Short mmCIF file of C-alpha atoms in Angstrom, two decimals:
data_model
loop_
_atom_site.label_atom_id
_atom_site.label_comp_id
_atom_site.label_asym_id
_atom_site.label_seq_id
_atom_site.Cartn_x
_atom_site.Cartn_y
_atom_site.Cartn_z
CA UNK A 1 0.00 0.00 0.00
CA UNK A 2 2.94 2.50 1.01
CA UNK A 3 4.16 1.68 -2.24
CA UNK A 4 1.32 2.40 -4.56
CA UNK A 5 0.45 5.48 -2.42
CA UNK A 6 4.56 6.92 -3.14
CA UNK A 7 4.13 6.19 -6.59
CA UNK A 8 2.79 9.99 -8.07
CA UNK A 9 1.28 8.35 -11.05
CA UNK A 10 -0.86 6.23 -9.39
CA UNK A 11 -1.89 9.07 -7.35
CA UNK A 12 -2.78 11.17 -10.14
CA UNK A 13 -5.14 8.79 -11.41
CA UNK A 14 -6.95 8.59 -8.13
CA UNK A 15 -6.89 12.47 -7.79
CA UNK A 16 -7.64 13.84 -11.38
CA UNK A 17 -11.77 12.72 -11.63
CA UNK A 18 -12.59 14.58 -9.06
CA UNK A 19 -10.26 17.00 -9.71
CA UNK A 20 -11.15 17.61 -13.44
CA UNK A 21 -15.29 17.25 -11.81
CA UNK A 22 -14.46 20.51 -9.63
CA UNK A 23 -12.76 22.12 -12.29
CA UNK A 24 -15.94 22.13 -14.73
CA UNK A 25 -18.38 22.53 -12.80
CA UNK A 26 -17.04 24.92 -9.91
CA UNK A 27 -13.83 26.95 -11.41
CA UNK A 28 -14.58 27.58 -14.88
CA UNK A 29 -18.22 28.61 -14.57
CA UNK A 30 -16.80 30.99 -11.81
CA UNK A 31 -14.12 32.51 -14.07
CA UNK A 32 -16.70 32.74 -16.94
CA UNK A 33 -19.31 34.52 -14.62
CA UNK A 34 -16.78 37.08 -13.98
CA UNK A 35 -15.87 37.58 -17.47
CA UNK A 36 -19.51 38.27 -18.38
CA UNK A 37 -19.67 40.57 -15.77
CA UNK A 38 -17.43 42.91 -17.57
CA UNK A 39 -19.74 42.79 -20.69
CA UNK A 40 -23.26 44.11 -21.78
CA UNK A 41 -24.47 41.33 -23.04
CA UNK A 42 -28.48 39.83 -23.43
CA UNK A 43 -27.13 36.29 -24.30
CA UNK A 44 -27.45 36.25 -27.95
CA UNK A 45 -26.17 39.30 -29.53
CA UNK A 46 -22.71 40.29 -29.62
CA UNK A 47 -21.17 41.53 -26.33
CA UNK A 48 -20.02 44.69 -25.66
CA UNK A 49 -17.27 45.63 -23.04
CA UNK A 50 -18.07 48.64 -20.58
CA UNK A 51 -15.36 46.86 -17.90
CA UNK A 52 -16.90 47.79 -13.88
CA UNK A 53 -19.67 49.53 -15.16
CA UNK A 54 -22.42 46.94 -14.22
CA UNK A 55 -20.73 46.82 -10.54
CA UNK A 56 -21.05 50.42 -10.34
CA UNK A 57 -24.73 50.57 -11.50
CA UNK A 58 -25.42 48.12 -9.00
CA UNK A 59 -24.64 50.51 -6.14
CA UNK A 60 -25.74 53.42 -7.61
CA UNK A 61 -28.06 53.33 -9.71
CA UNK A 62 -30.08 49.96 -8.96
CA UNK A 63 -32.75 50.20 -6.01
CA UNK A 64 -33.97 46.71 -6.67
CA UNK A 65 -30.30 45.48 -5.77
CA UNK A 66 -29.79 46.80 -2.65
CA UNK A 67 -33.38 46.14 -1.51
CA UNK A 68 -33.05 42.40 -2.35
CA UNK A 69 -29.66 42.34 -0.58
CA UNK A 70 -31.09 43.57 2.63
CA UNK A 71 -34.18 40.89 2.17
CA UNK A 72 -31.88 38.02 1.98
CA UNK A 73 -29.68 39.46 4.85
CA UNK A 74 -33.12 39.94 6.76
CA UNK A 75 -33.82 36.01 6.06
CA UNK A 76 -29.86 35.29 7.02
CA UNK A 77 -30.81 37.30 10.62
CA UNK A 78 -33.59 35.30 11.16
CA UNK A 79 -32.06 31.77 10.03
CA UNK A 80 -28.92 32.59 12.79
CA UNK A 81 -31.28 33.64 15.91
CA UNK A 82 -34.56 31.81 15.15
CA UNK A 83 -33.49 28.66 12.85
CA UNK A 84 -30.44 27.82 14.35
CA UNK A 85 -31.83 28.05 18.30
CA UNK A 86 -35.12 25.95 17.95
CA UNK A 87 -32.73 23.04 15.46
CA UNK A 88 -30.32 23.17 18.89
CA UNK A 89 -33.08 23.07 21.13
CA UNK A 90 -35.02 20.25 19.10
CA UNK A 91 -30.97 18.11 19.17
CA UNK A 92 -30.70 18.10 22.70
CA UNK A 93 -34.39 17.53 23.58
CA UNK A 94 -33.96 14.27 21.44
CA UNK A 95 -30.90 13.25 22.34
CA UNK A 96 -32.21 12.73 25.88
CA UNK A 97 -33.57 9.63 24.76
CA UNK A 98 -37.25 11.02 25.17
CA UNK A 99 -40.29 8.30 23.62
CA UNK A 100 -40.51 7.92 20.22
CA UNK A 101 -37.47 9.81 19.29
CA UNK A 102 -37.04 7.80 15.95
CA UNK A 103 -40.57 9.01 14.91
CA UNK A 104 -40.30 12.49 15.78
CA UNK A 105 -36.63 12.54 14.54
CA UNK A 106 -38.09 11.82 11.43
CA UNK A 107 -41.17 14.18 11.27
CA UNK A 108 -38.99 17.09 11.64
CA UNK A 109 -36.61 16.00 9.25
CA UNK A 110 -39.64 15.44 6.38
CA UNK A 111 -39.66 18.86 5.58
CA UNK A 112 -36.51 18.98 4.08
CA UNK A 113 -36.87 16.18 1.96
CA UNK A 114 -40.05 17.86 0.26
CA UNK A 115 -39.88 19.71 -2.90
CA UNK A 116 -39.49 23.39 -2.48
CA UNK A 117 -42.68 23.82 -5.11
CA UNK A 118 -44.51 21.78 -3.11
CA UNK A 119 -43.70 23.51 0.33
CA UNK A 120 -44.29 26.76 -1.35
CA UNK A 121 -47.70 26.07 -2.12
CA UNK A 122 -48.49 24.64 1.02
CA UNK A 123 -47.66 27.87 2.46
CA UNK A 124 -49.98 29.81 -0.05
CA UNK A 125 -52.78 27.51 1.09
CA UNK A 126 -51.84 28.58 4.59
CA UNK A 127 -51.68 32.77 3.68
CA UNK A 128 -54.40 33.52 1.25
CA UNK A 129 -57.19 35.61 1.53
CA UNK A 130 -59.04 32.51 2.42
CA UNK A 131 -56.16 30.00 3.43
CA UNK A 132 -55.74 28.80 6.83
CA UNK A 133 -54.50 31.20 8.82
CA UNK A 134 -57.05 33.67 8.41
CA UNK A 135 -59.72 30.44 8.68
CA UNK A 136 -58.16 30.18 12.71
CA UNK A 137 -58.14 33.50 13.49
CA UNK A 138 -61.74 33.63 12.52
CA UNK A 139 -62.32 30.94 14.59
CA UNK A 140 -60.66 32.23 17.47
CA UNK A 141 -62.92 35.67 17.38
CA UNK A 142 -59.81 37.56 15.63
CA UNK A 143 -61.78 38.52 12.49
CA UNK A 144 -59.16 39.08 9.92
CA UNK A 145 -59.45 39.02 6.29
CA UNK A 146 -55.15 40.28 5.60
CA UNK A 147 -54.23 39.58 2.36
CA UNK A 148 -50.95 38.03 3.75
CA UNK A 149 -49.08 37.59 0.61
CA UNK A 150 -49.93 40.75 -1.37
CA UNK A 151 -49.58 43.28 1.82
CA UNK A 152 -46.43 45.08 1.67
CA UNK A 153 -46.54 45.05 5.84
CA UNK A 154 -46.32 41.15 5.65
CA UNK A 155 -45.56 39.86 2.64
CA UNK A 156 -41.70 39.22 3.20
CA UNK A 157 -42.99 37.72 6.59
CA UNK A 158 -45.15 34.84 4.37
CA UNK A 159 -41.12 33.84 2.81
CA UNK A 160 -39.19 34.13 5.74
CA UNK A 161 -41.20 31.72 7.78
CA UNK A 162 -41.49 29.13 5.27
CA UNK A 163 -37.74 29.12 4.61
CA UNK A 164 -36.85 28.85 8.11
CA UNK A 165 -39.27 26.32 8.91
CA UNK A 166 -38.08 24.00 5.78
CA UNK A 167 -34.57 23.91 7.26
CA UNK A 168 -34.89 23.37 10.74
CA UNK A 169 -34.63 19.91 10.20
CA UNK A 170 -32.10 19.44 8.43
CA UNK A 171 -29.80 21.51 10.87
CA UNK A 172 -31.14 19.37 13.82
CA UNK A 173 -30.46 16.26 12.73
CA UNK A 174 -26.70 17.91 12.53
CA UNK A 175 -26.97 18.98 16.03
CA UNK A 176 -28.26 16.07 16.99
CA UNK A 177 -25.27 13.44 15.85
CA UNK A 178 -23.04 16.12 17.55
CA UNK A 179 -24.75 15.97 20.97
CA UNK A 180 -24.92 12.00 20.72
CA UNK A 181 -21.46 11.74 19.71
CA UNK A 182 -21.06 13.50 23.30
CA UNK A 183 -19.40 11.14 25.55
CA UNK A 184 -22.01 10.38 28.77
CA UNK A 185 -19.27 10.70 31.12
CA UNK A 186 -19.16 14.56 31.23
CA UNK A 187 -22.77 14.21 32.15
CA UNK A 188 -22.06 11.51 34.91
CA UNK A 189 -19.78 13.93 36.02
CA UNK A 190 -21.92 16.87 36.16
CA UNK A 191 -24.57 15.17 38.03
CA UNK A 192 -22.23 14.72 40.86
CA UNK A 193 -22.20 17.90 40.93
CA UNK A 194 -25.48 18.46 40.67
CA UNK A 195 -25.68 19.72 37.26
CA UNK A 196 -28.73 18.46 35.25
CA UNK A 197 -31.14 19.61 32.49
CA UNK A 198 -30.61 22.98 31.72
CA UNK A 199 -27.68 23.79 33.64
CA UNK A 200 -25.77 20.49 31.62
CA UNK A 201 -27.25 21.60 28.05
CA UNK A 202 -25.50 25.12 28.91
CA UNK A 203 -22.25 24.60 30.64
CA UNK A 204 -21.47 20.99 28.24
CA UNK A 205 -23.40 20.09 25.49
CA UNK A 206 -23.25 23.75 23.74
CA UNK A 207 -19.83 24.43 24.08
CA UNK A 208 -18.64 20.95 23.47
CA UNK A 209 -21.18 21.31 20.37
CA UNK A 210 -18.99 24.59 19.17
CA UNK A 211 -17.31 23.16 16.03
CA UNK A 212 -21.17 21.79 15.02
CA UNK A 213 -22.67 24.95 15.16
CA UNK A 214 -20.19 26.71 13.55
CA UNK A 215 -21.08 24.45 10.66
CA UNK A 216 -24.56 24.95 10.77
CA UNK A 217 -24.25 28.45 10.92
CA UNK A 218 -21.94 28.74 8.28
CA UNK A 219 -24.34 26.13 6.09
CA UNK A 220 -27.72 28.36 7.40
CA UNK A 221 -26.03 31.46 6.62
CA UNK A 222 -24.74 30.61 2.82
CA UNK A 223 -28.01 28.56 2.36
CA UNK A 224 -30.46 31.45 2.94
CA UNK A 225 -28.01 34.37 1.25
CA UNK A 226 -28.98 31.95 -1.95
CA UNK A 227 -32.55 31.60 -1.09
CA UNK A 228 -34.57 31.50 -4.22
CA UNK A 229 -37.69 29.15 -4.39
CA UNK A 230 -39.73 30.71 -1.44
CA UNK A 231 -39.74 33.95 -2.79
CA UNK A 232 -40.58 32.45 -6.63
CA UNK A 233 -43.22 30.47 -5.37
CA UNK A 234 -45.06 32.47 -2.09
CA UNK A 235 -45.17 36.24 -3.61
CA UNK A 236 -42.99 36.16 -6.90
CA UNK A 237 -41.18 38.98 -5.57
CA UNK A 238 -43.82 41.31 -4.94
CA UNK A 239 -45.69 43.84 -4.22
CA UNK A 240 -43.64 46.02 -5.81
CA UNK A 241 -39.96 43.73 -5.73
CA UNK A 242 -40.62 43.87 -1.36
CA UNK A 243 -39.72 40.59 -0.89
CA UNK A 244 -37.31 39.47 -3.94
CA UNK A 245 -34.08 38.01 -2.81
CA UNK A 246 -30.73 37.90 -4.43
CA UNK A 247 -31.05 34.92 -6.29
CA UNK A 248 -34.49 35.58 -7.55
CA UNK A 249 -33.64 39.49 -8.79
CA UNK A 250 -30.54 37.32 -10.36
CA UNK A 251 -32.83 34.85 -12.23
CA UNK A 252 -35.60 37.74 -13.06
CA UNK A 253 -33.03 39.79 -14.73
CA UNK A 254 -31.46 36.76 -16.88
CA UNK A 255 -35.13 35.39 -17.95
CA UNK A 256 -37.97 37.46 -17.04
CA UNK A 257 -36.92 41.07 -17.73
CA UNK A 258 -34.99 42.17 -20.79
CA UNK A 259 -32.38 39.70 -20.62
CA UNK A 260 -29.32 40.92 -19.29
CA UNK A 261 -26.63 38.16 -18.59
CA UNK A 262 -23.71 40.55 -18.29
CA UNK A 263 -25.48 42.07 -15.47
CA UNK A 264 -26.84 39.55 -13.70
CA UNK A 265 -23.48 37.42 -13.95
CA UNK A 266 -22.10 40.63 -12.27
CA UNK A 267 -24.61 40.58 -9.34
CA UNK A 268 -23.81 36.72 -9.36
CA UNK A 269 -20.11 37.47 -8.50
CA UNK A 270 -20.81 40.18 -5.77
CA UNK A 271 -22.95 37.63 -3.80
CA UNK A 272 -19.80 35.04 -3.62
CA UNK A 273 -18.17 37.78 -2.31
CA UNK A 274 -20.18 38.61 0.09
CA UNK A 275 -21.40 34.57 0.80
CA UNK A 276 -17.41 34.54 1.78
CA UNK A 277 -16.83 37.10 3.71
CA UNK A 278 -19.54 36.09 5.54
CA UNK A 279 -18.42 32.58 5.99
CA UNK A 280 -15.05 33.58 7.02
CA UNK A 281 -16.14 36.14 9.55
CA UNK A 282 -18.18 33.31 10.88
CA UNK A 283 -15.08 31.09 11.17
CA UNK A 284 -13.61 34.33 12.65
CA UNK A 285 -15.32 34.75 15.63
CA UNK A 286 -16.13 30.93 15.94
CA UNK A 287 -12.50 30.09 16.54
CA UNK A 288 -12.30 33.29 18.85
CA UNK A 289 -14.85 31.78 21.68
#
């Protein structure tokens, strides 16, 4: 084995699929993205070169830019301090061994398996006029006939709690392996002392759980900066581009408006760079507590 492994060639061989995989489908398209970005260009027609001038427009001159970069950074917010928090709380709860933790493991994963079409017009069942929200609060003597979707004052609310809800799942079953990968003699240990339930959860599982919420944070945070179905599906951007997200204004200005690839491959770029710096600032302070 040592001598297969010291042999370069056969090393090669092992490394160049995936390699040559990464390559096409990760470094090129980035490097052509770029290049496009430098370009007016609608996809067909020849392009012309006007070098930084779509990056400028999209600081100056754009208003639907910078109002779908604060929507998904809204939706980041609220995946960090609401998504994040009830996944961690769901892990440990679990992990505890409570009854039937295989079944509801497994209901609260389900979402995330589920199309994001289909989850997005669950949700519209749930918001319309007449959908099921406004059916409850009927019912409860809250007469309220809120157009939920279409209301500037709570549309972005009708894709922000779908999105998080989707995911919650899918970071808790993360969690959860962490916190059961937790050896039980810190908590033998701590009841000695008498530390149990909440006073264990905060002085051992969370920061023994530091490296797996890192992850999930980073994962939630990148996730949700690329958010596009929820906002597609629940209000199609609207009223008035209120709740359109990155990716969406992204797609909208490739296919639905007059297409525009040089731009929107230039808006494409800007959110790497800012879905890294964000990720690395994470790591930042992560490695800092």
């Amino acid at each position: 084995m040592k001598k297969l492994l010291s042999n370069k060639a056969y090393i090669a061989v092992f490394v160049a699929p995936g390699l040559i995989l990464f390559l096409v489908m990760a470094v090129i398209p980035l490097f052509t993205t770029g290049y496009y970005g430098l370009f007016n260009y609608d996809g067909i027609g020849e392009k012309v070169f006007i070098g930084l001038k779509n990056y400028k427009e999209l600081f100056t001159t754009d208003p639907y830019f910078l109002r779908s970069v604060l929507n998904s950074f809204i939706l980041a917010a609220g995946s960090l301090f609401i998504q994040i928090p009830i996944a961690l709380f769901l892990a440990i709860l679990l992990a505890n061994g409570i009854k039937g933790e295989g079944f509801y493991r497994t209901v609260f994963f389900l979402p995330v398996v589920i199309s994001s079409m289909v989850i997005g017009q669950l949700w519209c069942k749930i918001f319309n006029s007449e959908g099921l929200l406004n059916a409850i609060l009927g019912a409860l003597g809250m007469v309220n006939d809120t157009a939920w979707l279409v209301n500037p004052k709570t549309a972005y609310m009708t894709t922000v709690i779908p999105a998080i809800w989707q995911s919650i799942g899918y970071h808790m079953v993360i969690l959860y392996a962490g916190v059961k990968n937790i050896s039980p003699e810190y908590y033998e240990a701590a009841k000695l002392d008498g530390a149990t339930g909440f006073k264990a959860a905060t002085k051992i599982t969370i920061p023994l759980l530091k490296p797996t919420i890192l992850l999930t944070t980073i994962t939630s945070t990148n996730g949700t900066l690329q958010l596009f179905d929820e906002s597609l599906n629940l209000t199609n951007g609207g009223p008035g581009k209120s709740t359109m997200t990155m990716s969406h204004y992204i797609y909208n200005t490739s296919f639905v408006q007059s297409p525009n690839f040089g731009y929107a491959a230039a808006m494409s770029i800007v959110i790497l760079v800012m879905v890294a710096v964000l990720a690395l600032i994470q790591m930042k302070v992560g490695d800092e507590r």
